[in-house]
PDB file of C-alpha atoms in Angstrom:
ATOM      1  CA  MET Z   1      12.559  21.894 -15.306  1.00 48.00           C
ATOM      2  CA  HIS Z   2      12.868  25.444 -14.031  1.00 49.00           C
ATOM      3  CA  ASN Z   3      15.471  27.819 -12.629  1.00 49.00           C
ATOM      4  CA  ARG Z   4      15.840  28.110  -8.883  1.00 50.00           C
ATOM      5  CA  GLY Z   5      13.252  30.284  -7.103  1.00 54.00           C
ATOM      6  CA  ASP Z   6      13.268  31.939  -3.699  1.00 54.00           C
ATOM      7  CA  TYR Z   7      10.338  29.801  -2.555  1.00 54.00           C
ATOM      8  CA  LEU Z   8      12.149  26.607  -3.436  1.00 57.00           C
ATOM      9  CA  MET Z   9      15.329  27.665  -1.687  1.00 55.00           C
ATOM     10  CA  LYS Z  10      13.484  28.339   1.553  1.00 54.00           C
ATOM     11  CA  LYS Z  11      12.034  24.843   1.505  1.00 60.00           C
ATOM     12  CA  ILE Z  12      15.323  23.229   0.501  1.00 59.00           C
ATOM     13  CA  LEU Z  13      16.973  24.814   3.545  1.00 55.00           C
ATOM     14  CA  LEU Z  14      14.562  22.772   5.666  1.00 59.00           C
ATOM     15  CA  PHE Z  15      15.679  19.610   3.934  1.00 60.00           C
ATOM     16  CA  ILE Z  16      19.358  20.466   4.324  1.00 58.00           C
ATOM     17  CA  MET Z  17      18.988  21.021   8.054  1.00 54.00           C
ATOM     18  CA  LEU Z  18      17.168  17.729   8.509  1.00 59.00           C
ATOM     19  CA  ILE Z  19      19.547  15.558   6.495  1.00 56.00           C
ATOM     20  CA  THR Z  20      22.894  16.861   7.699  1.00 52.00           C
ATOM     21  CA  SER Z  21      23.457  13.672   9.692  1.00 51.00           C
ATOM     22  CA  TYR Z  22      23.129  11.581   6.531  1.00 51.00           C
ATOM     23  CA  LEU Z  23      25.428  13.500   4.203  1.00 50.00           C
ATOM     24  CA  ASN Z  24      28.688  11.847   5.197  1.00 49.00           C
ATOM     25  CA  CYS Z  25      27.439   8.275   4.741  1.00 54.00           C
ATOM     26  CA  THR Z  26      25.730   8.441   1.329  1.00 60.00           C
ATOM     27  CA  PRO Z  27      27.032   9.898  -1.938  1.00 82.00           C
ATOM     28  CA  TYR Z  28      23.757  11.641  -2.749  1.00 92.00           C
ATOM     29  CA  THR Z  29      20.622  12.673  -0.913  1.00 93.00           C
ATOM     30  CA  LEU Z  30      17.359  13.045  -2.820  1.00 95.00           C
ATOM     31  CA  CYS Z  31      15.155  15.836  -1.439  1.00 94.00           C
ATOM     32  CA  ILE Z  32      11.518  15.521  -2.522  1.00 94.00           C
ATOM     33  CA  ASP Z  33       8.811  18.090  -1.826  1.00 91.00           C
ATOM     34  CA  GLY Z  34       5.432  16.663  -2.846  1.00 90.00           C
ATOM     35  CA  GLY Z  35       2.191  18.621  -2.631  1.00 83.00           C
ATOM     36  CA  GLY Z  36      -1.281  18.970  -4.016  1.00 80.00           C
ATOM     37  CA  SER Z  37      -0.183  21.075  -6.989  1.00 85.00           C
ATOM     38  CA  LYS Z  38       3.416  20.157  -7.741  1.00 90.00           C
ATOM     39  CA  THR Z  39       6.331  17.919  -6.791  1.00 94.00           C
ATOM     40  CA  ILE Z  40      10.008  18.933  -6.744  1.00 94.00           C
ATOM     41  CA  LEU Z  41      13.210  16.881  -6.677  1.00 96.00           C
ATOM     42  CA  GLN Z  42      16.598  18.326  -5.726  1.00 95.00           C
ATOM     43  CA  VAL Z  43      19.810  16.352  -5.180  1.00 95.00           C
ATOM     44  CA  LEU Z  44      22.600  17.108  -2.687  1.00 94.00           C
ATOM     45  CA  ASP Z  45      26.090  15.613  -2.745  1.00 91.00           C
ATOM     46  CA  ASP Z  46      27.998  14.317   0.290  1.00 87.00           C
ATOM     47  CA  GLU Z  47      29.040  17.861   1.231  1.00 87.00           C
ATOM     48  CA  GLY Z  48      25.518  19.288   1.044  1.00 87.00           C
ATOM     49  CA  ARG Z  49      26.013  21.043  -2.289  1.00 92.00           C
ATOM     50  CA  ILE Z  50      23.186  21.181  -4.831  1.00 93.00           C
ATOM     51  CA  VAL Z  51      23.917  18.969  -7.835  1.00 94.00           C
ATOM     52  CA  PRO Z  52      22.696  20.294 -11.211  1.00 95.00           C
ATOM     53  CA  LEU Z  53      20.455  17.842 -13.034  1.00 96.00           C
ATOM     54  CA  LYS Z  54      19.984  17.224 -16.730  1.00 94.00           C
ATOM     55  CA  LYS Z  55      16.780  15.925 -18.276  1.00 93.00           C
ATOM     56  CA  ALA Z  56      15.647  16.183 -21.907  1.00 90.00           C
ATOM     57  CA  ASN Z  57      18.685  18.363 -22.730  1.00 88.00           C
ATOM     58  CA  CYS Z  58      17.726  20.901 -20.043  1.00 91.00           C
ATOM     59  CA  ILE Z  59      19.998  21.595 -17.059  1.00 94.00           C
ATOM     60  CA  ALA Z  60      18.663  23.041 -13.784  1.00 94.00           C
ATOM     61  CA  ASP Z  61      19.064  22.780 -10.023  1.00 94.00           C
ATOM     62  CA  TYR Z  62      15.825  20.848  -9.618  1.00 94.00           C
ATOM     63  CA  ILE Z  63      13.092  18.998 -11.463  1.00 94.00           C
ATOM     64  CA  GLU Z  64       9.467  20.005 -11.065  1.00 94.00           C
ATOM     65  CA  THR Z  65       6.382  18.051 -12.080  1.00 94.00           C
ATOM     66  CA  SER Z  66       2.712  17.703 -11.135  1.00 93.00           C
ATOM     67  CA  ALA Z  67       0.893  16.887  -7.868  1.00 90.00           C
ATOM     68  CA  SER Z  68       1.731  13.683  -5.983  1.00 90.00           C
ATOM     69  CA  ASN Z  69      -0.856  13.530  -3.185  1.00 88.00           C
ATOM     70  CA  PRO Z  70      -2.147   9.934  -3.453  1.00 88.00           C
ATOM     71  CA  ASN Z  71      -5.535  11.019  -2.096  1.00 83.00           C
ATOM     72  CA  THR Z  72      -6.159  13.039  -5.254  1.00 85.00           C
ATOM     73  CA  VAL Z  73      -3.962  11.641  -8.042  1.00 89.00           C
ATOM     74  CA  ARG Z  74      -4.259   7.974  -7.001  1.00 90.00           C
ATOM     75  CA  LEU Z  75      -1.679   5.263  -7.600  1.00 90.00           C
ATOM     76  CA  GLN Z  76      -1.144   5.879 -11.307  1.00 92.00           C
ATOM     77  CA  GLY Z  77      -0.740   9.602 -10.780  1.00 92.00           C
ATOM     78  CA  VAL Z  78       1.964   9.018  -8.162  1.00 92.00           C
ATOM     79  CA  LYS Z  79       3.730   6.585 -10.488  1.00 94.00           C
ATOM     80  CA  ASN Z  80       3.693   9.172 -13.268  1.00 94.00           C
ATOM     81  CA  VAL Z  81       5.266  11.745 -10.939  1.00 94.00           C
ATOM     82  CA  PHE Z  82       8.138   9.477  -9.930  1.00 95.00           C
ATOM     83  CA  GLN Z  83       8.712   8.475 -13.522  1.00 94.00           C
ATOM     84  CA  THR Z  84       9.253  12.142 -14.370  1.00 94.00           C
ATOM     85  CA  LEU Z  85      11.489  12.721 -11.343  1.00 94.00           C
ATOM     86  CA  PHE Z  86      13.666   9.623 -11.671  1.00 94.00           C
ATOM     87  CA  GLN Z  87      13.885   8.418 -15.270  1.00 92.00           C
ATOM     88  CA  ASP Z  88      16.593   9.693 -17.631  1.00 92.00           C
ATOM     89  CA  VAL Z  89      17.949  12.172 -15.086  1.00 94.00           C
ATOM     90  CA  VAL Z  90      21.695  12.800 -15.286  1.00 94.00           C
ATOM     91  CA  LEU Z  91      23.903  14.055 -12.435  1.00 93.00           C
ATOM     92  CA  MET Z  92      26.026  16.770 -14.000  1.00 91.00           C
ATOM     93  CA  ASP Z  93      28.853  16.524 -11.454  1.00 86.00           C
ATOM     94  CA  ARG Z  94      29.686  13.018 -12.713  1.00 83.00           C
ATOM     95  CA  ASP Z  95      27.768  12.907 -15.997  1.00 86.00           C
ATOM     96  CA  VAL Z  96      26.053   9.672 -14.931  1.00 88.00           C
ATOM     97  CA  GLU Z  97      22.418   8.684 -14.574  1.00 91.00           C
ATOM     98  CA  LEU Z  98      20.983   9.352 -11.131  1.00 92.00           C
ATOM     99  CA  SER Z  99      19.326   5.921 -11.010  1.00 91.00           C
ATOM    100  CA  LYS Z 100      22.726   4.170 -10.985  1.00 91.00           C
ATOM    101  CA  HIS Z 101      23.287   5.515  -7.451  1.00 92.00           C
ATOM    102  CA  PHE Z 102      19.822   4.688  -6.073  1.00 93.00           C
ATOM    103  CA  PRO Z 103      20.888   1.658  -3.969  1.00 93.00           C
ATOM    104  CA  GLU Z 104      23.242   3.859  -1.931  1.00 91.00           C
ATOM    105  CA  CYS Z 105      21.260   7.119  -1.914  1.00 93.00           C
ATOM    106  CA  HIS Z 106      19.355   8.510   1.033  1.00 93.00           C
ATOM    107  CA  VAL Z 107      15.905  10.026   0.494  1.00 94.00           C
ATOM    108  CA  VAL Z 108      14.228  12.760   2.537  1.00 92.00           C
ATOM    109  CA  ALA Z 109      10.662  13.262   1.313  1.00 93.00           C
ATOM    110  CA  GLY Z 110       7.997  15.597   2.663  1.00 90.00           C
ATOM    111  CA  MET Z 111       4.814  14.672   0.820  1.00 90.00           C
ATOM    112  CA  ALA Z 112       1.180  15.572   1.310  1.00 85.00           C
ATOM    113  CA  GLY Z 113      -1.172  12.653   1.877  1.00 83.00           C
ATOM    114  CA  VAL Z 114       1.244  10.171   3.468  1.00 86.00           C
ATOM    115  CA  SER Z 115      -0.227  10.369   6.973  1.00 79.00           C
ATOM    116  CA  THR Z 116      -2.044   7.050   6.459  1.00 84.00           C
ATOM    117  CA  SER Z 117      -0.151   3.769   6.398  1.00 87.00           C
ATOM    118  CA  GLU Z 118      -1.824   2.808   3.110  1.00 90.00           C
ATOM    119  CA  ASN Z 119      -0.593   5.902   1.271  1.00 90.00           C
ATOM    120  CA  ARG Z 120       2.815   5.647   2.899  1.00 91.00           C
ATOM    121  CA  ASP Z 121       3.165   2.070   1.679  1.00 92.00           C
ATOM    122  CA  ILE Z 122       2.193   3.171  -1.843  1.00 90.00           C
ATOM    123  CA  ILE Z 123       4.953   5.797  -1.944  1.00 93.00           C
ATOM    124  CA  LEU Z 124       7.566   3.506  -0.395  1.00 94.00           C
ATOM    125  CA  GLY Z 125       6.651   0.712  -2.803  1.00 94.00           C
ATOM    126  CA  ILE Z 126       7.143   2.942  -5.831  1.00 93.00           C
ATOM    127  CA  MET Z 127      10.500   4.185  -4.539  1.00 94.00           C
ATOM    128  CA  GLU Z 128      11.659   0.624  -3.939  1.00 95.00           C
ATOM    129  CA  GLU Z 129      10.650  -0.344  -7.482  1.00 94.00           C
ATOM    130  CA  TYR Z 130      13.239   2.160  -8.701  1.00 93.00           C
ATOM    131  CA  GLY Z 131      15.942   0.567  -6.544  1.00 93.00           C
ATOM    132  CA  LEU Z 132      15.886   2.864  -3.524  1.00 94.00           C
ATOM    133  CA  VAL Z 133      16.417   1.052  -0.211  1.00 94.00           C
ATOM    134  CA  ASN Z 134      13.654   1.244   2.399  1.00 93.00           C
ATOM    135  CA  GLU Z 135      16.094   1.748   5.277  1.00 93.00           C
ATOM    136  CA  ASN Z 136      17.503   4.824   3.531  1.00 93.00           C
ATOM    137  CA  ILE Z 137      14.134   6.535   3.053  1.00 94.00           C
ATOM    138  CA  THR Z 138      12.779   9.176   5.448  1.00 92.00           C
ATOM    139  CA  LEU Z 139       9.153   9.733   4.419  1.00 93.00           C
ATOM    140  CA  LEU Z 140       6.975  12.225   6.299  1.00 88.00           C
ATOM    141  CA  ASN Z 141       4.085  14.438   5.334  1.00 81.00           C
ATOM    142  CA  ASP Z 142       5.085  18.021   4.616  1.00 74.00           C
ATOM    143  CA  GLY Z 143       3.901  19.290   8.001  1.00 74.00           C
ATOM    144  CA  GLU Z 144       5.762  16.615   9.981  1.00 77.00           C
ATOM    145  CA  LEU Z 145       8.955  17.335   8.093  1.00 78.00           C
ATOM    146  CA  THR Z 146       8.798  21.054   8.858  1.00 76.00           C
ATOM    147  CA  LEU Z 147       7.982  20.285  12.493  1.00 76.00           C
ATOM    148  CA  GLN Z 148      11.450  18.731  12.863  1.00 75.00           C
ATOM    149  CA  LEU Z 149      12.909  22.243  12.954  1.00 74.00           C
ATOM    150  CA  ILE Z 150      11.077  23.889  15.838  1.00 75.00           C
ATOM    151  CA  GLY Z 151      12.524  22.001  18.792  1.00 74.00           C
ATOM    152  CA  GLU Z 152      10.335  21.170  21.772  1.00 78.00           C
ATOM    153  CA  GLN Z 153       7.810  23.980  21.407  1.00 82.00           C
ATOM    154  CA  GLY Z 154       6.270  25.800  18.459  1.00 85.00           C
ATOM    155  CA  GLY Z 155       3.840  25.499  15.605  1.00 86.00           C
ATOM    156  CA  ILE Z 156       3.689  25.044  11.843  1.00 85.00           C
ATOM    157  CA  LEU Z 157       0.793  26.200   9.641  1.00 86.00           C
ATOM    158  CA  ILE Z 158       0.781  25.222   5.972  1.00 84.00           C
ATOM    159  CA  SER Z 159      -1.783  26.717   3.626  1.00 86.00           C
ATOM    160  CA  GLY Z 160      -1.112  25.663   0.048  1.00 82.00           C
ATOM    161  CA  THR Z 161      -3.377  23.632  -2.192  1.00 82.00           C
ATOM    162  CA  GLY Z 162      -4.512  22.013   1.067  1.00 83.00           C
ATOM    163  CA  SER Z 163      -3.997  23.060   4.691  1.00 86.00           C
ATOM    164  CA  ILE Z 164      -2.697  21.526   7.912  1.00 84.00           C
ATOM    165  CA  CYS Z 165      -1.484  22.767  11.294  1.00 86.00           C
ATOM    166  CA  PHE Z 166       0.969  21.077  13.686  1.00 83.00           C
ATOM    167  CA  THR Z 167       1.993  22.264  17.139  1.00 86.00           C
ATOM    168  CA  LYS Z 168       4.475  20.840  19.593  1.00 85.00           C
ATOM    169  CA  ASN Z 169       4.482  21.494  23.328  1.00 85.00           C
ATOM    170  CA  ASN Z 170       7.020  19.801  25.596  1.00 81.00           C
ATOM    171  CA  GLY Z 171       7.607  17.143  22.964  1.00 76.00           C
ATOM    172  CA  ILE Z 172       3.917  16.326  22.459  1.00 83.00           C
ATOM    173  CA  THR Z 173       2.600  16.881  18.935  1.00 81.00           C
ATOM    174  CA  TYR Z 174      -0.919  17.987  18.045  1.00 85.00           C
ATOM    175  CA  GLN Z 175      -2.500  18.144  14.593  1.00 82.00           C
ATOM    176  CA  THR Z 176      -5.432  20.139  13.250  1.00 83.00           C
ATOM    177  CA  GLY Z 177      -6.697  19.824   9.695  1.00 82.00           C
ATOM    178  CA  GLY Z 178      -5.002  17.873   6.967  1.00 76.00           C
ATOM    179  CA  LEU Z 179      -8.242  16.022   6.256  1.00 76.00           C
ATOM    180  CA  GLY Z 180      -8.371  16.722   2.526  1.00 76.00           C
ATOM    181  CA  PRO Z 181     -10.757  18.793   0.363  1.00 78.00           C
ATOM    182  CA  VAL Z 182     -13.947  16.938   1.380  1.00 79.00           C
ATOM    183  CA  LEU Z 183     -13.629  17.096   5.173  1.00 81.00           C
ATOM    184  CA  GLY Z 184     -11.195  19.949   5.714  1.00 79.00           C
ATOM    185  CA  ASP Z 185      -8.490  22.065   4.078  1.00 83.00           C
ATOM    186  CA  GLU Z 186     -10.009  25.292   5.418  1.00 88.00           C
ATOM    187  CA  GLY Z 187      -8.041  28.366   4.358  1.00 88.00           C
ATOM    188  CA  SER Z 188      -6.265  26.538   1.547  1.00 89.00           C
ATOM    189  CA  GLY Z 189      -6.153  27.556  -2.097  1.00 89.00           C
ATOM    190  CA  TYR Z 190      -8.644  24.808  -2.891  1.00 89.00           C
ATOM    191  CA  HIS Z 191     -11.048  25.882  -0.141  1.00 92.00           C
ATOM    192  CA  ILE Z 192     -10.894  29.595  -1.031  1.00 93.00           C
ATOM    193  CA  GLY Z 193     -11.481  28.845  -4.717  1.00 93.00           C
ATOM    194  CA  LEU Z 194     -14.392  26.524  -3.931  1.00 92.00           C
ATOM    195  CA  GLU Z 195     -16.060  29.095  -1.670  1.00 92.00           C
ATOM    196  CA  ALA Z 196     -15.677  31.773  -4.354  1.00 93.00           C
ATOM    197  CA  LEU Z 197     -17.376  29.518  -6.907  1.00 94.00           C
ATOM    198  CA  LYS Z 198     -20.231  28.781  -4.492  1.00 93.00           C
ATOM    199  CA  ILE Z 199     -20.821  32.491  -3.864  1.00 92.00           C
ATOM    200  CA  GLY Z 200     -20.661  33.286  -7.573  1.00 93.00           C
ATOM    201  CA  LEU Z 201     -23.152  30.540  -8.455  1.00 93.00           C
ATOM    202  CA  ALA Z 202     -25.505  31.563  -5.638  1.00 93.00           C
ATOM    203  CA  HIS Z 203     -25.584  35.090  -7.038  1.00 91.00           C
ATOM    204  CA  GLU Z 204     -26.093  33.863 -10.604  1.00 90.00           C
ATOM    205  CA  TYR Z 205     -29.035  31.663  -9.649  1.00 90.00           C
ATOM    206  CA  GLY Z 206     -30.669  34.336  -7.519  1.00 88.00           C
ATOM    207  CA  TRP Z 207     -30.367  33.153  -3.930  1.00 89.00           C
ATOM    208  CA  GLY Z 208     -27.090  34.892  -3.102  1.00 80.00           C
ATOM    209  CA  SER Z 209     -25.965  38.519  -2.810  1.00 82.00           C
ATOM    210  CA  SER Z 210     -23.667  40.228  -5.305  1.00 78.00           C
TER     211      SER Z 210
END
């Protein structure tokens, strides 16, 4: 667990804007930001206020753990992430375990790798195993979630561990990238690091320039 950072707060604002319509009908809303390097959970109460969380005797505004993209960490890796996010977490406003409210909670999750129905079903299945209700879960990939904020026209470019671009024009959505490290992810941290290693090795073995 970590203290709140500016980067996190910018992303949480996106979640708050998207879930406003849900806040009055559920006691808590779980906001999950899952990517290729890390996954973050933050909880909002029915008035949109951030609820401090306690885990392993540490109190913070959010819980952070490792990557949750099912394309890279596979099923067991995703299960490990949700175990860290959900188990033995206490809501400090009521001093009660978060899991006790799961049946009535709403979830808004923006997670890399859930564009395919197979990966989406994996994530939903794990959430349901913890007692979250399918009808209360809004699960989108991180690009789709951000796209909710730009109205009828605009674009979103994400370049993190991976990369993806969405644009919307007159209500029609277009996607470029988001194909993973083997077929795409140009301009991402992974891609830049890989290209640097290739250049360095080419120089070391004599067929590349310094």
